mmCIF file of C-alpha atoms in Angstrom:
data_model
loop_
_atom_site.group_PDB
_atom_site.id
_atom_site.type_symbol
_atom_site.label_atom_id
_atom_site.label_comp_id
_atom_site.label_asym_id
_atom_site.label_seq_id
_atom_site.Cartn_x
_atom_site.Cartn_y
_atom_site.Cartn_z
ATOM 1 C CA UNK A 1 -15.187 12.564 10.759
ATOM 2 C CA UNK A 2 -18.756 12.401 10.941
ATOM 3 C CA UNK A 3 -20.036 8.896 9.264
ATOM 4 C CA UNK A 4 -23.058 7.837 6.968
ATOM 5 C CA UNK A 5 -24.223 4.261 6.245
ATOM 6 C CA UNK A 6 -24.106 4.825 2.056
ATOM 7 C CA UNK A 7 -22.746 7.588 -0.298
ATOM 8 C CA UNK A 8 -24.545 10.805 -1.089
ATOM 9 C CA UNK A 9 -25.655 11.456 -3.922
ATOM 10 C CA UNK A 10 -23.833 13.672 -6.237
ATOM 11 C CA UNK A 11 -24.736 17.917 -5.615
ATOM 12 C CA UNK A 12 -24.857 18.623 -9.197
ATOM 13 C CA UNK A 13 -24.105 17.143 -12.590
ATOM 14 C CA UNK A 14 -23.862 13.420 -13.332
ATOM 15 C CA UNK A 15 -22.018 11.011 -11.445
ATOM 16 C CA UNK A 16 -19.036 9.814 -12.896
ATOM 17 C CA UNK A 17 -18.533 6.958 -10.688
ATOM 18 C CA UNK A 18 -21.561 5.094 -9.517
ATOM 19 C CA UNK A 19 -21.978 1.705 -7.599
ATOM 20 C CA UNK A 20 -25.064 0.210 -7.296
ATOM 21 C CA UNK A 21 -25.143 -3.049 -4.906
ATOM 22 C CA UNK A 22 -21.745 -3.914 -6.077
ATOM 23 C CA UNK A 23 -19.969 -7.271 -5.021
ATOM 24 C CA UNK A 24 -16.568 -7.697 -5.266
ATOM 25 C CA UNK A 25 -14.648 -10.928 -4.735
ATOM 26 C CA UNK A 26 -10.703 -12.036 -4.579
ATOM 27 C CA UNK A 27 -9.193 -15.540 -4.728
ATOM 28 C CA UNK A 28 -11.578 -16.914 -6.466
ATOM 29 C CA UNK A 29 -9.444 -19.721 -7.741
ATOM 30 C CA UNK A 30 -7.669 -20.774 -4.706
ATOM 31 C CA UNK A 31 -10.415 -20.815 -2.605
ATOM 32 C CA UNK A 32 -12.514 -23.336 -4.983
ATOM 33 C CA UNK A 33 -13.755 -20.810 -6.685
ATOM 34 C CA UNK A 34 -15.411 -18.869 -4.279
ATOM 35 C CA UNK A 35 -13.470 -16.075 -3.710
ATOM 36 C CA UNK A 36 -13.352 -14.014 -0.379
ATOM 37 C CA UNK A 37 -15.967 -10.955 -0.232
ATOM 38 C CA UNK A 38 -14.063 -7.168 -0.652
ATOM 39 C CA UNK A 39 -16.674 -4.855 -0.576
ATOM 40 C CA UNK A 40 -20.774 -6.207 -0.674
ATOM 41 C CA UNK A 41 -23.628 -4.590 -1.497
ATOM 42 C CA UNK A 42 -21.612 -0.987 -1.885
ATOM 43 C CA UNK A 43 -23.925 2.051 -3.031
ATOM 44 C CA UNK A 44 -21.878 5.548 -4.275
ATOM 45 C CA UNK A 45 -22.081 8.262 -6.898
ATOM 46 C CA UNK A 46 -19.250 10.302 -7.155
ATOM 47 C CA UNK A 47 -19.880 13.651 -9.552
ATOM 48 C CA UNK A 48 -17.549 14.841 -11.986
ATOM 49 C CA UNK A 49 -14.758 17.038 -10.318
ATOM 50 C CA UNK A 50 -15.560 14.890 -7.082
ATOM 51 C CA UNK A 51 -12.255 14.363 -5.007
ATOM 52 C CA UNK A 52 -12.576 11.038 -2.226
ATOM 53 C CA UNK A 53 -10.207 9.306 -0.259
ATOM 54 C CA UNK A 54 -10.571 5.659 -0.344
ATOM 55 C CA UNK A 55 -9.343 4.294 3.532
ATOM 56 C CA UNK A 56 -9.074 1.262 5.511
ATOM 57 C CA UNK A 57 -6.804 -0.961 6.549
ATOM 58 C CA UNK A 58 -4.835 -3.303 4.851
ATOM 59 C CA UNK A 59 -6.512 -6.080 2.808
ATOM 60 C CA UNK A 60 -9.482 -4.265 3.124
ATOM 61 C CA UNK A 61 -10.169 -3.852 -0.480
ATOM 62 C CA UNK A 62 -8.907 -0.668 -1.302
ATOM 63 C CA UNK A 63 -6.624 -1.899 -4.395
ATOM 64 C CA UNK A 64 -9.144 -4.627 -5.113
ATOM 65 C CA UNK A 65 -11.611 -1.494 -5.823
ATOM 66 C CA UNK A 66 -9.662 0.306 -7.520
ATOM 67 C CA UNK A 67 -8.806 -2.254 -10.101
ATOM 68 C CA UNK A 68 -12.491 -2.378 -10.588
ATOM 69 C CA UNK A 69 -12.429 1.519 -11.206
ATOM 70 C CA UNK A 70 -10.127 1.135 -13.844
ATOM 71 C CA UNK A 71 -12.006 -1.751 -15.580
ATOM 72 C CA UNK A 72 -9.449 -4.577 -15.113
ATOM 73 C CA UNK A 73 -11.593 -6.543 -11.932
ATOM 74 C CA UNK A 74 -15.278 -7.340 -13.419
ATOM 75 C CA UNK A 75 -17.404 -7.252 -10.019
ATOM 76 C CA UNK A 76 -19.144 -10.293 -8.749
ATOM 77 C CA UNK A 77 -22.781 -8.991 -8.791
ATOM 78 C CA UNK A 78 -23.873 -5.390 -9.136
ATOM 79 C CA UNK A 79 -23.663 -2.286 -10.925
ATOM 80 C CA UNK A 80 -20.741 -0.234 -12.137
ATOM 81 C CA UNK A 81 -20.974 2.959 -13.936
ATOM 82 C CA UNK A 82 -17.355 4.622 -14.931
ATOM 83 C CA UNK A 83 -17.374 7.992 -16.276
ATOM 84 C CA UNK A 84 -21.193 7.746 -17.234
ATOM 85 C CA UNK A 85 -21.230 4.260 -18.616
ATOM 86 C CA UNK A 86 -21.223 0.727 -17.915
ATOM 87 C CA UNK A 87 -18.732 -1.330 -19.087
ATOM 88 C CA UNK A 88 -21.073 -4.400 -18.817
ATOM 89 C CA UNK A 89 -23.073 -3.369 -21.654
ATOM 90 C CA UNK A 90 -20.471 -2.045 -23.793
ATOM 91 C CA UNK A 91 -18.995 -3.479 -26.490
ATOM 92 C CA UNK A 92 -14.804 -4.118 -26.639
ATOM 93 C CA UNK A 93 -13.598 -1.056 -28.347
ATOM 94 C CA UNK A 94 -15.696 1.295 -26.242
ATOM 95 C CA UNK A 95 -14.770 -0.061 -23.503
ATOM 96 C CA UNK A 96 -10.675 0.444 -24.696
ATOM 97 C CA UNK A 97 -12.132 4.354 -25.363
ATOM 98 C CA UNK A 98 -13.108 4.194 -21.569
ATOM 99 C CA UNK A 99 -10.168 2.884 -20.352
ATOM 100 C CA UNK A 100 -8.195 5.575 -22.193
ATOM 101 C CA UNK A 101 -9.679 7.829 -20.429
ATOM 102 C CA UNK A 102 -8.656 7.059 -17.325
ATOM 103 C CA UNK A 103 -5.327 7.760 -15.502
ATOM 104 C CA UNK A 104 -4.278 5.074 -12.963
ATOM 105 C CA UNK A 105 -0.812 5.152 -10.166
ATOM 106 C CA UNK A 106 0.230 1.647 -9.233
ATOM 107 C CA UNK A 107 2.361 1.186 -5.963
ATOM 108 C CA UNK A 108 4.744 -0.520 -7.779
ATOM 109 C CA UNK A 109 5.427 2.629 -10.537
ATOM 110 C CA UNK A 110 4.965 0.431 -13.877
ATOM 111 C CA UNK A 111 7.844 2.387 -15.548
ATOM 112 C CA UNK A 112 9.698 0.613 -18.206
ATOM 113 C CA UNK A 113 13.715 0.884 -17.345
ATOM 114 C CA UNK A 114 14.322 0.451 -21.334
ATOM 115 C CA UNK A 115 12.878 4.011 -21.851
ATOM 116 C CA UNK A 116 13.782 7.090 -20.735
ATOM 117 C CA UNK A 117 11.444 9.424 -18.468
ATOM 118 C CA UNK A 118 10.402 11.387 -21.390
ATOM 119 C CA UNK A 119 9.427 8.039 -23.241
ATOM 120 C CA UNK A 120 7.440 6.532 -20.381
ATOM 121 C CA UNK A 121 5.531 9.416 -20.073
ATOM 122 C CA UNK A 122 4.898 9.993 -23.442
ATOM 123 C CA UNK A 123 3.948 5.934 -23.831
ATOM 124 C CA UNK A 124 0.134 6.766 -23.694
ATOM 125 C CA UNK A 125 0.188 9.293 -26.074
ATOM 126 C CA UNK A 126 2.709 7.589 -28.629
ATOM 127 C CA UNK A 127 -0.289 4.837 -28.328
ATOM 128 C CA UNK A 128 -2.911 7.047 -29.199
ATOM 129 C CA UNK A 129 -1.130 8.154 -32.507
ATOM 130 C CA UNK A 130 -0.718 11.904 -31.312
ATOM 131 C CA UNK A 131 1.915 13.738 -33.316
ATOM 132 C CA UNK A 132 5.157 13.976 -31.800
ATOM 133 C CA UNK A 133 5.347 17.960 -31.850
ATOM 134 C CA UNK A 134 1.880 17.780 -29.714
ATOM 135 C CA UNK A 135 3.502 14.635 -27.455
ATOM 136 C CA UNK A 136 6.466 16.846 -27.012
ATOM 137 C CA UNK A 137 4.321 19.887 -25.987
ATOM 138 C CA UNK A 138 2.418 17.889 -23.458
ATOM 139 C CA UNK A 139 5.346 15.837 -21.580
ATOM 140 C CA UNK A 140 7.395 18.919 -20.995
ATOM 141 C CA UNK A 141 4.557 20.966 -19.432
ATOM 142 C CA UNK A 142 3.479 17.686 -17.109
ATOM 143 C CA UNK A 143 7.013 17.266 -16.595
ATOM 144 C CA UNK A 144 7.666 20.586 -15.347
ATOM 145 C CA UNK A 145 4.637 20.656 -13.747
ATOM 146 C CA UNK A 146 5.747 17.753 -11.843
ATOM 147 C CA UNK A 147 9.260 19.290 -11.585
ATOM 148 C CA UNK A 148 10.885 16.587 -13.102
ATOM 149 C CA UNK A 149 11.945 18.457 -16.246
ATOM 150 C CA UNK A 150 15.750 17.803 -15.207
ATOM 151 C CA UNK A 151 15.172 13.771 -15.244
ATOM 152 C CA UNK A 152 13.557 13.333 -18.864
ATOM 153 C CA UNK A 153 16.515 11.956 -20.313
ATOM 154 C CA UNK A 154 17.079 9.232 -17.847
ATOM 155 C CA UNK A 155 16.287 5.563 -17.004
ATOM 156 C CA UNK A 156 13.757 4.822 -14.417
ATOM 157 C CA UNK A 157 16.752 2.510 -13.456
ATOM 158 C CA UNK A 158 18.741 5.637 -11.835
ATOM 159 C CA UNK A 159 15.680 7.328 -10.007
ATOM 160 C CA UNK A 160 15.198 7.955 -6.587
ATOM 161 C CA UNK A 161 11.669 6.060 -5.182
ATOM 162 C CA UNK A 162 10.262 9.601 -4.991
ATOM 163 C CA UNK A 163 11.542 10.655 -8.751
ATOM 164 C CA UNK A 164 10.083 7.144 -10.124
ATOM 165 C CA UNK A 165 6.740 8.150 -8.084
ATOM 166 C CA UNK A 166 6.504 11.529 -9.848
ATOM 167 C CA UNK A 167 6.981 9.996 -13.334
ATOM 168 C CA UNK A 168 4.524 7.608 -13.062
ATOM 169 C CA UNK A 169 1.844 10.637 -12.523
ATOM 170 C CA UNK A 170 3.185 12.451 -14.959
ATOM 171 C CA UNK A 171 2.247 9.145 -17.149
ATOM 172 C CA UNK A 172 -1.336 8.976 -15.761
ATOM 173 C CA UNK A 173 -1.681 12.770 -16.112
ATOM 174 C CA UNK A 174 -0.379 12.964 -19.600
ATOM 175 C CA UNK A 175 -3.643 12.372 -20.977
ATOM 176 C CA UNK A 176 -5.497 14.517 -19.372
ATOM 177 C CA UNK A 177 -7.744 11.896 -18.123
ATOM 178 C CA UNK A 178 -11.650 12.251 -16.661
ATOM 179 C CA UNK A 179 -10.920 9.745 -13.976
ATOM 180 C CA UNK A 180 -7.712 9.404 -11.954
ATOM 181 C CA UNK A 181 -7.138 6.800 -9.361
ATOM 182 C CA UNK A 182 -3.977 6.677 -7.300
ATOM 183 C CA UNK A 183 -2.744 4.057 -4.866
ATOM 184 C CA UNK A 184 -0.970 4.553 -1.982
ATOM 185 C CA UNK A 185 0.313 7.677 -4.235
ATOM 186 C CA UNK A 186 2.504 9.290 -1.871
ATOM 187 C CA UNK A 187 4.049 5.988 -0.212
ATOM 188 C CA UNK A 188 7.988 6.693 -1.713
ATOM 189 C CA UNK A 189 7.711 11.152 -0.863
ATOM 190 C CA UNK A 190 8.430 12.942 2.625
ATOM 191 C CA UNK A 191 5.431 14.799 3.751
ATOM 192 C CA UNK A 192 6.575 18.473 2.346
ATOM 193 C CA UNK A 193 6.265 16.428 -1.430
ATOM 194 C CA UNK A 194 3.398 14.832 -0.181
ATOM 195 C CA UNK A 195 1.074 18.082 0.425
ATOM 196 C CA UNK A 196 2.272 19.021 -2.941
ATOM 197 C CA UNK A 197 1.291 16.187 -4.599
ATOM 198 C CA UNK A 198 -1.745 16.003 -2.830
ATOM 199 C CA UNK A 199 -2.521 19.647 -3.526
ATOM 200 C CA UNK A 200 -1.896 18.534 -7.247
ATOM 201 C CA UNK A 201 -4.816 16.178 -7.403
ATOM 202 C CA UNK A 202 -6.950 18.837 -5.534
ATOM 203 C CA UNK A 203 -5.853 21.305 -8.477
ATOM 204 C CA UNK A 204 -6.932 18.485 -10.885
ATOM 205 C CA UNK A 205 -10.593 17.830 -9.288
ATOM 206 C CA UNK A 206 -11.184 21.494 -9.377
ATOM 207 C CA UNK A 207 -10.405 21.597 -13.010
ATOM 208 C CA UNK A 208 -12.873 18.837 -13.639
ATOM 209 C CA UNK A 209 -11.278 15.727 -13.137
ATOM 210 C CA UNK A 210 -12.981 12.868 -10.475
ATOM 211 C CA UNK A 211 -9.794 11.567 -8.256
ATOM 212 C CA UNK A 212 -9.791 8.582 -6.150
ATOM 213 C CA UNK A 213 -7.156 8.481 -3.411
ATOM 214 C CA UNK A 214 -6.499 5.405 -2.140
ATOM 215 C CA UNK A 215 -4.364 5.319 1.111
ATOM 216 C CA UNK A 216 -3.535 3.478 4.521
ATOM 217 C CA UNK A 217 -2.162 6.502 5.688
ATOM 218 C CA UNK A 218 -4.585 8.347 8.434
ATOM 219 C CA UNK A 219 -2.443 11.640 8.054
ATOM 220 C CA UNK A 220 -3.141 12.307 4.560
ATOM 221 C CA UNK A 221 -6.655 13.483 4.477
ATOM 222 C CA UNK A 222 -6.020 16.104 7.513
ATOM 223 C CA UNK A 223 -3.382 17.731 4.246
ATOM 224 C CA UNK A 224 -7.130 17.798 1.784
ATOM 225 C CA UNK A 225 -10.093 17.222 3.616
ATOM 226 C CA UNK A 226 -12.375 15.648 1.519
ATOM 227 C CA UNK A 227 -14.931 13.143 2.151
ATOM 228 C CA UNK A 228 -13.746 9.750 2.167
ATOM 229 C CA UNK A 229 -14.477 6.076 1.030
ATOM 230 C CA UNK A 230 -13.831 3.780 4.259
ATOM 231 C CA UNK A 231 -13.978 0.110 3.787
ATOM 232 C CA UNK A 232 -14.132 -1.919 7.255
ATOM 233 C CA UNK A 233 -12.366 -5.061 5.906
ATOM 234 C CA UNK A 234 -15.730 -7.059 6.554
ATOM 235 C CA UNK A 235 -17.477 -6.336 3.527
ATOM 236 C CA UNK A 236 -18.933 -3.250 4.219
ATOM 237 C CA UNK A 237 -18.343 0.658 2.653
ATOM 238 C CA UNK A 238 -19.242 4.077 4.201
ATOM 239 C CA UNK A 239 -18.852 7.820 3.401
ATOM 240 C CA UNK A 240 -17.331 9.652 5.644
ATOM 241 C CA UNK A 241 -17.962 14.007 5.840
ATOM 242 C CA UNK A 242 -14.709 15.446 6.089
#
């Protein structure tokens, strides 16, 4: 992989993701309250459609970043732009639009064992008032999709790692969201479901949705090559040609 010291600019169309000097901190509160520097001074603008890995080792920052992708980690200093705006300057309820608009896959799944596959993936959409014919249309096809048709009826409780994995990005695709961001996405899948999933969220960017891959695993980008986000663990962010 050939290496640059920032992010391109996007080709074409507006970015979707842009950073502009952006701090982030952790452990704020336990280290009296200054917290220990993730990423400093990070510059990127990712286009609509745009597909990146997001790499380094761990404790880097990669989750840390993430979290600030899907609004829920306000950064220290800096700019951040999500899907065209900045959450900084908007008000609460567009800033709940914004977040609904984005899909998001946890390592740890997130699934509710009360409910049954069909009614954790359908969650998001129950939320946003969609009628249950149209919620019905749009979990089978994401379910199939998925190839998880067979488990709707079932409790996250009884699920193989790999079968609670594909559920929760059935959830985070439901929506049909202009942002995804996975972590460590393919962590509980052998490397045959892995290309497939991966191949998925290649499918997805082509369609028009920006994806954000965030992975430990050096293997994975040889299945996609894409350009990736690599974070050194001191601080600093680079983009990386595939």
């Amino acid at each position: 992989m050939q290496h640059h010291s920032a992010c391109a600019p996007p080709a074409c169309g507006r970015a979707m993701i842009r950073l502009r000097n952006l701090c982030l901190t952790v452990g704020g509160a336990a280290n009296g309250g200054r917290g220990r520097i993730v990423l400093d001074q990070a510059n990127c603008d990712i286009p609509q459609g745009g597909f990146r890995w997001l790499l380094g080792p761990s404790g880097a920052g990669k989750s840390t970043l993430l979290r600030a992708l899907q609004l829920a980690h306000p950064p220290e200093r800096g700019t951040l732009e999500v899907l065209g705006a900045d959450p900084a300057h908007a008000g609460r309820r567009a800033t709940a639009r914004l977040r609904r608009r984005i899909g998001a896959v946890h390592q740890d799944y997130r699934l509710l064992p009360e409910l049954s596959v069909f009614d954790n993936v359908a969650l998001p959409l129950r939320l946003d008032g969609m009628a249950e014919r149209s919620i019905r249309e749009e979990v089978d096809a994401i379910l199939s999709w998925l190839r998880i048709s067979p488990l709707r009826d079932r409790s996250p409780r009884y699920l193989s790692g790999g079968e609670q994995q594909r559920t929760a990005i059935a959830r985070a695709l439901v929506k049909r969201p202009g942002l995804l961001l996975a972590d460590e996405p393919t962590n509980a899948l052998d490397e045959t479901e892995s290309l497939r999933l991966v191949r998925l969220f290649e499918e997805l960017s082509g369609l028009g949705t920006t994806v954000v891959i965030a992975t430990h695993n050096p293997a994975l980008p040889r299945l996609v090559p894409a350009r990736a986000l690599v974070l050194d663990g001191r601080g600093q962010m680079v983009e990386s040609a595939p």
